[in-house]
Short mmCIF file of C-alpha atoms in Angstrom, two decimals:
data_model
loop_
_atom_site.label_atom_id
_atom_site.label_comp_id
_atom_site.label_asym_id
_atom_site.label_seq_id
_atom_site.Cartn_x
_atom_site.Cartn_y
_atom_site.Cartn_z
CA UNK A 14 0.00 0.00 0.00
CA UNK A 15 1.48 3.30 -1.14
CA UNK A 16 1.86 5.85 1.64
CA UNK A 17 2.31 9.60 1.41
CA UNK A 18 3.13 11.82 4.37
CA UNK A 19 3.21 15.61 4.37
CA UNK A 20 5.51 17.52 6.69
CA UNK A 21 6.36 21.15 7.33
CA UNK A 22 5.58 24.14 9.52
CA UNK A 23 1.98 24.54 10.60
CA UNK A 24 2.29 28.31 10.92
CA UNK A 25 3.72 30.73 8.38
CA UNK A 26 3.85 34.52 8.58
CA UNK A 27 2.24 36.69 5.89
CA UNK A 28 4.57 37.51 2.98
CA UNK A 29 6.84 34.57 3.79
CA UNK A 30 7.26 31.29 1.94
CA UNK A 31 5.30 28.15 2.77
CA UNK A 32 7.40 24.99 2.40
CA UNK A 33 6.09 21.44 2.60
CA UNK A 34 7.54 18.03 1.80
CA UNK A 35 5.74 14.82 0.88
CA UNK A 36 7.58 11.60 1.68
CA UNK A 37 6.49 8.63 -0.41
CA UNK A 38 6.91 5.11 0.91
CA UNK A 39 6.26 1.64 -0.46
CA UNK A 40 6.50 2.96 -4.01
CA UNK A 41 9.30 4.44 -6.08
CA UNK A 42 8.60 8.01 -7.11
CA UNK A 43 10.32 7.32 -10.45
CA UNK A 44 7.78 4.73 -11.59
CA UNK A 45 5.15 5.97 -13.97
CA UNK A 46 2.89 8.31 -12.02
CA UNK A 47 2.90 12.01 -11.31
CA UNK A 48 2.91 13.64 -7.90
CA UNK A 49 0.60 16.43 -6.91
CA UNK A 50 -0.26 19.05 -4.34
CA UNK A 51 -3.88 19.89 -3.59
CA UNK A 52 -5.20 22.27 -0.95
CA UNK A 53 -8.46 22.79 0.89
CA UNK A 54 -9.21 26.02 2.79
CA UNK A 55 -11.14 25.40 6.02
CA UNK A 56 -14.77 24.58 5.25
CA UNK A 57 -14.24 24.86 1.51
CA UNK A 58 -13.55 22.73 -1.53
CA UNK A 59 -10.45 21.21 -3.10
CA UNK A 60 -8.06 23.16 -5.31
CA UNK A 61 -5.39 21.59 -7.50
CA UNK A 62 -2.03 23.35 -7.03
CA UNK A 63 0.26 21.48 -9.39
CA UNK A 64 1.93 18.26 -10.56
CA UNK A 65 5.46 17.03 -11.00
CA UNK A 66 6.84 14.01 -12.85
CA UNK A 67 10.00 12.25 -11.71
CA UNK A 68 11.74 13.84 -14.67
CA UNK A 69 11.13 17.22 -13.07
CA UNK A 70 8.45 18.34 -15.53
CA UNK A 71 5.89 20.48 -13.75
CA UNK A 72 2.40 21.82 -14.35
CA UNK A 73 0.91 24.52 -12.14
CA UNK A 74 -2.54 25.96 -11.60
CA UNK A 75 -2.46 29.26 -13.53
CA UNK A 76 -3.98 31.09 -10.57
CA UNK A 77 -0.96 30.16 -8.41
CA UNK A 78 1.76 29.75 -11.03
CA UNK A 79 3.62 32.96 -10.22
CA UNK A 80 4.06 31.91 -6.57
CA UNK A 81 4.46 28.11 -6.72
CA UNK A 82 7.43 25.82 -7.15
CA UNK A 83 7.19 22.04 -6.95
CA UNK A 84 10.38 19.99 -6.94
CA UNK A 85 11.31 16.33 -6.64
CA UNK A 86 14.15 14.54 -4.86
CA UNK A 87 14.30 11.04 -6.29
CA UNK A 88 17.18 10.06 -3.98
CA UNK A 89 14.93 10.65 -0.96
CA UNK A 90 11.75 9.50 -2.71
CA UNK A 91 9.99 12.74 -1.89
CA UNK A 92 8.68 15.89 -3.50
CA UNK A 93 8.18 19.39 -2.19
CA UNK A 94 6.03 22.48 -2.46
CA UNK A 95 7.03 26.10 -2.04
CA UNK A 96 4.42 28.84 -2.09
CA UNK A 97 5.83 32.32 -1.74
CA UNK A 98 4.34 35.62 -0.61
CA UNK A 99 1.57 33.93 1.34
CA UNK A 100 -1.47 35.70 2.76
CA UNK A 101 -4.28 34.62 5.07
CA UNK A 102 -6.13 33.41 1.97
CA UNK A 103 -3.52 30.65 1.64
CA UNK A 104 -4.52 29.11 4.97
CA UNK A 105 -5.57 25.57 4.11
CA UNK A 106 -5.07 21.86 4.60
CA UNK A 107 -2.44 20.84 2.06
CA UNK A 108 -2.55 17.33 0.62
CA UNK A 109 -0.02 15.50 -1.47
CA UNK A 110 -1.36 12.84 -3.81
CA UNK A 111 -0.34 10.41 -6.53
CA UNK A 112 -1.74 11.03 -9.99
CA UNK A 113 -2.48 8.23 -12.43
CA UNK A 114 -0.99 8.62 -15.89
CA UNK A 115 -2.52 5.76 -17.87
CA UNK A 116 -5.67 3.79 -18.56
CA UNK A 117 -9.20 4.58 -17.51
CA UNK A 118 -8.00 6.04 -14.21
CA UNK A 119 -5.76 8.52 -15.99
CA UNK A 120 -5.95 11.91 -14.31
CA UNK A 121 -7.31 10.62 -11.00
CA UNK A 122 -5.57 10.82 -7.65
CA UNK A 123 -5.47 7.31 -6.23
CA UNK A 124 -3.42 7.77 -3.07
CA UNK A 125 -3.45 10.79 -0.76
CA UNK A 126 -1.53 11.89 2.27
CA UNK A 127 -3.45 12.62 5.46
CA UNK A 128 -3.08 16.35 4.92
CA UNK A 129 -1.41 19.06 6.97
CA UNK A 130 -2.99 22.32 8.10
CA UNK A 131 -0.94 25.41 7.35
CA UNK A 132 -2.12 28.64 8.93
CA UNK A 133 -0.89 31.99 7.64
CA UNK A 134 -0.85 34.45 10.50
CA UNK A 135 1.48 36.88 12.20
CA UNK B 1 -11.60 28.45 -8.46
CA UNK B 2 -13.72 25.37 -9.27
CA UNK B 3 -15.02 25.10 -12.80
CA UNK B 4 -17.08 21.99 -12.13
CA UNK B 5 -20.41 22.83 -10.48
CA UNK B 6 -22.14 20.56 -7.98
CA UNK B 7 -25.19 21.11 -5.76
CA UNK B 8 -24.09 22.19 -2.27
CA UNK B 9 -26.10 19.49 -0.56
CA UNK B 10 -28.37 16.51 -1.08
CA UNK B 11 -30.13 14.40 1.51
CA UNK B 12 -32.08 11.19 1.80
CA UNK B 13 -33.45 8.74 4.28
CA UNK B 14 -31.69 5.44 4.93
CA UNK B 15 -32.30 3.04 2.06
CA UNK B 16 -33.14 5.78 -0.42
CA UNK B 17 -31.29 6.81 -3.58
CA UNK B 18 -29.47 10.13 -3.99
CA UNK B 19 -27.77 11.58 -7.02
CA UNK B 20 -25.15 14.28 -7.33
CA UNK B 21 -24.65 16.20 -10.54
CA UNK B 22 -21.38 17.66 -11.82
CA UNK B 23 -21.59 20.23 -14.59
CA UNK B 24 -18.51 21.21 -16.56
CA UNK B 25 -17.72 22.75 -19.92
CA UNK B 26 -16.14 22.13 -23.29
CA UNK B 27 -12.62 22.37 -21.84
CA UNK B 28 -13.07 19.54 -19.35
CA UNK B 29 -15.94 17.03 -19.24
CA UNK B 30 -17.29 18.16 -22.62
CA UNK B 31 -13.88 17.58 -24.20
CA UNK B 32 -14.09 13.93 -23.25
CA UNK B 33 -11.74 13.92 -20.29
CA UNK B 34 -12.54 11.28 -17.70
CA UNK B 35 -14.51 12.17 -14.61
CA UNK B 36 -13.49 10.85 -11.21
CA UNK B 37 -15.32 11.04 -7.89
CA UNK B 38 -14.01 11.29 -4.34
CA UNK B 39 -15.59 10.77 -0.93
CA UNK B 40 -14.32 12.87 1.95
CA UNK B 41 -15.39 11.79 5.41
CA UNK B 42 -15.19 14.47 8.13
CA UNK B 43 -11.62 15.25 9.10
CA UNK B 44 -10.04 12.88 6.59
CA UNK B 45 -8.38 13.04 3.20
CA UNK B 46 -10.46 12.45 0.07
CA UNK B 47 -10.73 8.86 -1.10
CA UNK B 48 -11.08 7.82 -4.74
CA UNK B 49 -14.61 6.49 -5.14
CA UNK B 50 -15.07 6.29 -8.91
CA UNK B 51 -12.45 6.55 -11.66
CA UNK B 52 -12.74 6.78 -15.41
CA UNK B 53 -16.37 7.94 -15.41
CA UNK B 54 -17.92 4.78 -13.95
CA UNK B 55 -15.34 2.38 -12.52
CA UNK B 56 -15.21 1.44 -8.86
CA UNK B 57 -11.89 0.75 -7.12
CA UNK B 58 -11.67 -2.43 -5.11
CA UNK B 59 -13.67 -2.14 -1.91
CA UNK B 60 -16.26 0.38 -3.13
CA UNK B 61 -19.74 -1.18 -2.96
CA UNK B 62 -21.80 -1.63 -6.12
CA UNK B 63 -24.55 0.56 -4.72
CA UNK B 64 -22.29 3.43 -5.80
CA UNK B 65 -22.42 4.17 -9.52
CA UNK B 66 -21.65 7.02 -11.89
CA UNK B 67 -22.23 8.09 -15.46
CA UNK B 68 -21.57 10.98 -17.82
CA UNK B 69 -23.33 12.71 -20.67
CA UNK B 70 -22.20 15.71 -22.67
CA UNK B 71 -20.67 18.29 -20.36
CA UNK B 72 -22.03 16.69 -17.19
CA UNK B 73 -21.59 13.68 -14.97
CA UNK B 74 -23.49 12.24 -12.07
CA UNK B 75 -22.92 10.03 -9.05
CA UNK B 76 -25.65 7.85 -7.59
CA UNK B 77 -25.77 6.14 -4.22
CA UNK B 78 -28.54 3.63 -3.67
CA UNK B 79 -29.51 1.98 -0.39
CA UNK B 80 -28.27 5.05 1.47
CA UNK B 81 -26.52 4.26 4.76
CA UNK B 82 -25.35 6.39 7.67
CA UNK B 83 -21.74 5.74 6.64
CA UNK B 84 -22.39 7.52 3.33
CA UNK B 85 -22.70 10.86 5.09
CA UNK B 86 -19.73 12.78 3.69
CA UNK B 87 -18.64 15.37 1.16
CA UNK B 88 -18.36 14.23 -2.45
CA UNK B 89 -16.25 15.85 -5.18
CA UNK B 90 -16.09 15.27 -8.91
CA UNK B 91 -12.80 15.89 -10.71
CA UNK B 92 -11.58 16.00 -14.27
CA UNK B 93 -8.80 17.43 -16.40
CA UNK B 94 -9.17 20.91 -17.85
CA UNK B 95 -7.29 21.83 -20.99
CA UNK B 96 -7.35 25.54 -20.17
CA UNK B 97 -5.57 24.83 -16.86
CA UNK B 98 -3.40 22.01 -18.20
CA UNK B 99 -4.23 20.27 -14.97
CA UNK B 100 -6.84 18.90 -12.65
CA UNK B 101 -10.05 20.62 -11.70
CA UNK B 102 -12.39 19.73 -8.86
CA UNK B 103 -16.09 20.22 -8.40
CA UNK B 104 -17.48 22.58 -5.80
CA UNK B 105 -18.39 19.65 -3.57
CA UNK B 106 -21.68 18.20 -2.31
CA UNK B 107 -22.53 17.34 1.26
CA UNK B 108 -24.64 14.21 1.55
CA UNK B 109 -26.80 14.05 4.64
CA UNK B 110 -28.54 10.88 5.77
CA UNK B 111 -31.79 11.89 7.44
#
């Protein structure tokens, strides 16, 4: 069973950079899927942030593209999110997830981390 | 900024059938991209419920079904049970975003 685990600070000050890491276990990050970040503001819906392939190719939500960087560390089997210049509107539960690249499930997210709440506040 | 629209809530008595609609556009569902559905129980991460328009992952009961038509999709739950009380999200790919897009979410309440 694939496992994903988010980690990082739970509190970030306005205008600073939010940094999170997703450690993947029981599956090699280099094997045929893409890896994603998704967020959910308290009491609201899900928002796709971006994807990364093990090759380093990235795709970002246009609404966040100017502030987001997703990177991958294949040696540690993990990938990371940086969101700069945060405001209170960025307060959310951040999930990492595995994206399916083939077949009828293509485009779905089949495994998710438990999520981590990041609060933006001074 | 969801571009897939769902009703905010639906409800039904135990044993009844409920359906959830998901309305998209020509850049996502209408373009033929697959629709997937997720169940989110309170305080937990979303769980893949339906993939590829109508396929159930192992462990999802057959009283859960889904379909699509044109620029819309729908999820149906028959024989409603207390354990079905959760938030449900549709999801697809959007060519204008070059990435995933989620529905606005629907809260299912079992009366």
